[in-house]
Amino acid sequence: MEKVKSSIVSGKWKNELGSVVELMENENGQITGTYLTAVKSSSKESSYTKETADLVGYINTDKTKQTTTIVFCMAWKIEGSCSAFTGQIFQDDKDGGIGDVMKTTWILHSPVDGLHDNWEATCVGENTFYRCP
């Protein structure tokens, strides 16, 4: 995959699980938006609950390397947990490629009853987001 040639990340992105993030960047590299999750709100639940959360974050574009990195986070109101995503945006336009791709690593911290349960409070994973047409 090629590195992104522009700092524009504004718009809708969808990941492989069906979650949708809508981003709006300003001239200072700050981003705001919403995240609509399509995954379980808790590992203890068997049903899927779609929940929307506001997000805030930053992008950082290195013009000399033509790369754009991104970080954003949100607080989930239903469960009381917080998530943070960090990653890089790439372009895959060669030979009919898939276009802009945002590769992220995320961390989710959910509330627990006490310090002795903190070991089970954090999950880490990866998502790939594709720009929506």
PDB file of C-alpha atoms in Angstrom:
ATOM      1  CA  MET A   1       0.000   0.000   0.000  1.00  0.00           C
ATOM      2  CA  GLU A   2       1.085   3.541  -0.718  1.00  0.00           C
ATOM      3  CA  LYS A   3       1.256   6.277   1.872  1.00  0.00           C
ATOM      4  CA  VAL A   4      -1.469   8.899   1.699  1.00  0.00           C
ATOM      5  CA  LYS A   5      -0.674  11.926  -0.454  1.00  0.00           C
ATOM      6  CA  SER A   6      -3.075  14.303   1.269  1.00  0.00           C
ATOM      7  CA  SER A   7      -4.133  15.144   4.781  1.00  0.00           C
ATOM      8  CA  ILE A   8      -7.840  14.987   4.026  1.00  0.00           C
ATOM      9  CA  VAL A   9      -9.540  12.464   6.270  1.00  0.00           C
ATOM     10  CA  SER A  10     -12.933  14.154   6.450  1.00  0.00           C
ATOM     11  CA  GLY A  11     -15.831  11.941   5.484  1.00  0.00           C
ATOM     12  CA  LYS A  12     -17.334   8.555   6.264  1.00  0.00           C
ATOM     13  CA  TRP A  13     -15.256   5.425   6.837  1.00  0.00           C
ATOM     14  CA  LYS A  14     -16.506   1.865   7.442  1.00  0.00           C
ATOM     15  CA  ASN A  15     -14.552  -1.017   8.969  1.00  0.00           C
ATOM     16  CA  GLU A  16     -14.640  -4.750   8.304  1.00  0.00           C
ATOM     17  CA  LEU A  17     -17.145  -5.248  11.157  1.00  0.00           C
ATOM     18  CA  GLY A  18     -19.636  -2.704   9.825  1.00  0.00           C
ATOM     19  CA  SER A  19     -18.858   0.101  12.283  1.00  0.00           C
ATOM     20  CA  VAL A  20     -18.935   3.575  10.739  1.00  0.00           C
ATOM     21  CA  VAL A  21     -16.847   6.588  11.709  1.00  0.00           C
ATOM     22  CA  GLU A  22     -17.602  10.046  10.353  1.00  0.00           C
ATOM     23  CA  LEU A  23     -14.702  12.490  10.612  1.00  0.00           C
ATOM     24  CA  MET A  24     -14.370  16.238  10.143  1.00  0.00           C
ATOM     25  CA  GLU A  25     -10.915  17.797  10.269  1.00  0.00           C
ATOM     26  CA  ASN A  26     -10.055  21.452  10.734  1.00  0.00           C
ATOM     27  CA  GLU A  27      -7.059  23.423   9.502  1.00  0.00           C
ATOM     28  CA  ASN A  28      -5.127  22.704  12.736  1.00  0.00           C
ATOM     29  CA  GLY A  29      -5.274  18.922  12.363  1.00  0.00           C
ATOM     30  CA  GLN A  30      -7.990  18.455  14.978  1.00  0.00           C
ATOM     31  CA  ILE A  31     -10.794  16.048  14.171  1.00  0.00           C
ATOM     32  CA  THR A  32     -14.296  15.670  15.528  1.00  0.00           C
ATOM     33  CA  GLY A  33     -17.063  13.325  14.553  1.00  0.00           C
ATOM     34  CA  THR A  34     -19.125  10.307  15.483  1.00  0.00           C
ATOM     35  CA  TYR A  35     -18.544   6.584  15.762  1.00  0.00           C
ATOM     36  CA  LEU A  36     -21.422   4.154  15.203  1.00  0.00           C
ATOM     37  CA  THR A  37     -20.418   0.749  16.502  1.00  0.00           C
ATOM     38  CA  ALA A  38     -21.772  -2.443  15.005  1.00  0.00           C
ATOM     39  CA  VAL A  39     -20.285  -4.754  17.631  1.00  0.00           C
ATOM     40  CA  LYS A  40     -21.328  -6.017  21.043  1.00  0.00           C
ATOM     41  CA  SER A  41     -21.390  -3.324  23.699  1.00  0.00           C
ATOM     42  CA  SER A  42     -20.069  -5.801  26.269  1.00  0.00           C
ATOM     43  CA  SER A  43     -18.387  -9.178  26.261  1.00  0.00           C
ATOM     44  CA  LYS A  44     -21.031 -10.255  28.773  1.00  0.00           C
ATOM     45  CA  GLU A  45     -23.893  -9.607  26.336  1.00  0.00           C
ATOM     46  CA  SER A  46     -24.953 -11.947  23.574  1.00  0.00           C
ATOM     47  CA  SER A  47     -26.829  -9.362  21.511  1.00  0.00           C
ATOM     48  CA  TYR A  48     -25.436  -6.616  19.339  1.00  0.00           C
ATOM     49  CA  THR A  49     -26.273  -3.037  20.273  1.00  0.00           C
ATOM     50  CA  LYS A  50     -25.573  -0.214  17.875  1.00  0.00           C
ATOM     51  CA  GLU A  51     -24.348   2.786  19.817  1.00  0.00           C
ATOM     52  CA  THR A  52     -23.161   6.169  18.609  1.00  0.00           C
ATOM     53  CA  ALA A  53     -20.484   8.144  20.430  1.00  0.00           C
ATOM     54  CA  ASP A  54     -18.930  11.538  19.757  1.00  0.00           C
ATOM     55  CA  LEU A  55     -15.215  11.445  19.078  1.00  0.00           C
ATOM     56  CA  VAL A  56     -12.292  13.848  19.232  1.00  0.00           C
ATOM     57  CA  GLY A  57      -8.762  13.476  17.957  1.00  0.00           C
ATOM     58  CA  TYR A  58      -5.933  14.661  15.763  1.00  0.00           C
ATOM     59  CA  ILE A  59      -4.273  13.935  12.479  1.00  0.00           C
ATOM     60  CA  ASN A  60      -0.614  14.561  11.805  1.00  0.00           C
ATOM     61  CA  THR A  61       0.567  14.921   8.233  1.00  0.00           C
ATOM     62  CA  ASP A  62       4.259  14.782   7.449  1.00  0.00           C
ATOM     63  CA  LYS A  63       4.551  16.584   4.103  1.00  0.00           C
ATOM     64  CA  THR A  64       8.109  15.376   3.452  1.00  0.00           C
ATOM     65  CA  LYS A  65       7.194  11.710   3.883  1.00  0.00           C
ATOM     66  CA  GLN A  66       3.629  12.206   2.623  1.00  0.00           C
ATOM     67  CA  THR A  67       2.153  10.294   5.542  1.00  0.00           C
ATOM     68  CA  THR A  68      -0.887  10.941   7.688  1.00  0.00           C
ATOM     69  CA  THR A  69      -1.243   9.420  11.135  1.00  0.00           C
ATOM     70  CA  ILE A  70      -4.450   9.621  13.142  1.00  0.00           C
ATOM     71  CA  VAL A  71      -5.686   9.267  16.711  1.00  0.00           C
ATOM     72  CA  PHE A  72      -9.227   9.586  18.041  1.00  0.00           C
ATOM     73  CA  CYS A  73     -11.112   8.568  21.157  1.00  0.00           C
ATOM     74  CA  MET A  74     -14.626   8.339  22.495  1.00  0.00           C
ATOM     75  CA  ALA A  75     -16.563   7.629  25.704  1.00  0.00           C
ATOM     76  CA  TRP A  76     -19.365   5.059  25.494  1.00  0.00           C
ATOM     77  CA  LYS A  77     -22.373   6.210  27.495  1.00  0.00           C
ATOM     78  CA  ILE A  78     -24.251   2.895  27.778  1.00  0.00           C
ATOM     79  CA  GLU A  79     -21.418   0.865  29.261  1.00  0.00           C
ATOM     80  CA  GLY A  80     -19.226   3.598  30.738  1.00  0.00           C
ATOM     81  CA  SER A  81     -16.154   2.494  28.812  1.00  0.00           C
ATOM     82  CA  CYS A  82     -13.659   4.498  26.730  1.00  0.00           C
ATOM     83  CA  SER A  83     -11.950   3.655  23.420  1.00  0.00           C
ATOM     84  CA  ALA A  84      -8.919   5.076  21.635  1.00  0.00           C
ATOM     85  CA  PHE A  85      -7.858   4.384  18.054  1.00  0.00           C
ATOM     86  CA  THR A  86      -4.484   5.212  16.523  1.00  0.00           C
ATOM     87  CA  GLY A  87      -3.119   4.430  13.099  1.00  0.00           C
ATOM     88  CA  GLN A  88      -2.144   5.587   9.637  1.00  0.00           C
ATOM     89  CA  ILE A  89      -3.947   6.334   6.398  1.00  0.00           C
ATOM     90  CA  PHE A  90      -2.766   4.676   3.176  1.00  0.00           C
ATOM     91  CA  GLN A  91      -3.830   4.767  -0.457  1.00  0.00           C
ATOM     92  CA  ASP A  92      -4.263   1.603  -2.482  1.00  0.00           C
ATOM     93  CA  ASP A  93      -4.940   2.953  -5.959  1.00  0.00           C
ATOM     94  CA  LYS A  94      -2.671   0.638  -7.942  1.00  0.00           C
ATOM     95  CA  ASP A  95      -4.289  -1.727 -10.416  1.00  0.00           C
ATOM     96  CA  GLY A  96      -7.863  -0.969  -9.376  1.00  0.00           C
ATOM     97  CA  GLY A  97      -7.073  -0.950  -5.661  1.00  0.00           C
ATOM     98  CA  ILE A  98      -9.512  -0.192  -2.898  1.00  0.00           C
ATOM     99  CA  GLY A  99      -8.711   3.516  -2.387  1.00  0.00           C
ATOM    100  CA  ASP A 100      -8.060   5.127   0.980  1.00  0.00           C
ATOM    101  CA  VAL A 101      -7.469   2.737   3.884  1.00  0.00           C
ATOM    102  CA  MET A 102      -7.148   3.629   7.576  1.00  0.00           C
ATOM    103  CA  LYS A 103      -5.248   0.918   9.519  1.00  0.00           C
ATOM    104  CA  THR A 104      -5.836   1.289  13.263  1.00  0.00           C
ATOM    105  CA  THR A 105      -5.016  -0.319  16.574  1.00  0.00           C
ATOM    106  CA  TRP A 106      -7.581   0.252  19.297  1.00  0.00           C
ATOM    107  CA  ILE A 107      -7.762  -0.077  23.045  1.00  0.00           C
ATOM    108  CA  LEU A 108     -11.007  -0.353  25.022  1.00  0.00           C
ATOM    109  CA  HIS A 109     -11.130   0.057  28.774  1.00  0.00           C
ATOM    110  CA  SER A 110     -14.364  -1.018  30.473  1.00  0.00           C
ATOM    111  CA  PRO A 111     -15.283  -0.304  34.091  1.00  0.00           C
ATOM    112  CA  VAL A 112     -14.761  -3.059  36.666  1.00  0.00           C
ATOM    113  CA  ASP A 113     -15.771  -3.425  40.316  1.00  0.00           C
ATOM    114  CA  GLY A 114     -12.332  -2.853  41.804  1.00  0.00           C
ATOM    115  CA  LEU A 115      -8.581  -2.731  41.392  1.00  0.00           C
ATOM    116  CA  HIS A 116      -8.295  -6.522  41.690  1.00  0.00           C
ATOM    117  CA  ASP A 117     -10.452  -6.843  38.525  1.00  0.00           C
ATOM    118  CA  ASN A 118      -8.486  -4.326  36.459  1.00  0.00           C
ATOM    119  CA  TRP A 119      -6.654  -7.109  34.594  1.00  0.00           C
ATOM    120  CA  GLU A 120      -9.895  -7.920  32.715  1.00  0.00           C
ATOM    121  CA  ALA A 121     -10.845  -4.304  31.962  1.00  0.00           C
ATOM    122  CA  THR A 122      -8.740  -3.701  28.837  1.00  0.00           C
ATOM    123  CA  CYS A 123      -9.096  -5.138  25.335  1.00  0.00           C
ATOM    124  CA  VAL A 124      -6.805  -4.390  22.387  1.00  0.00           C
ATOM    125  CA  GLY A 125      -7.420  -5.058  18.710  1.00  0.00           C
ATOM    126  CA  GLU A 126      -7.082  -3.854  15.139  1.00  0.00           C
ATOM    127  CA  ASN A 127      -9.526  -2.515  12.572  1.00  0.00           C
ATOM    128  CA  THR A 128      -9.212  -1.535   8.937  1.00  0.00           C
ATOM    129  CA  PHE A 129     -11.470   1.287   7.771  1.00  0.00           C
ATOM    130  CA  TYR A 130     -12.294   1.968   4.123  1.00  0.00           C
ATOM    131  CA  ARG A 131     -13.515   5.327   2.856  1.00  0.00           C
ATOM    132  CA  CYS A 132     -17.210   5.233   1.967  1.00  0.00           C
ATOM    133  CA  PRO A 133     -18.070   6.398  -1.551  1.00  0.00           C
TER     134      PRO A 133
END
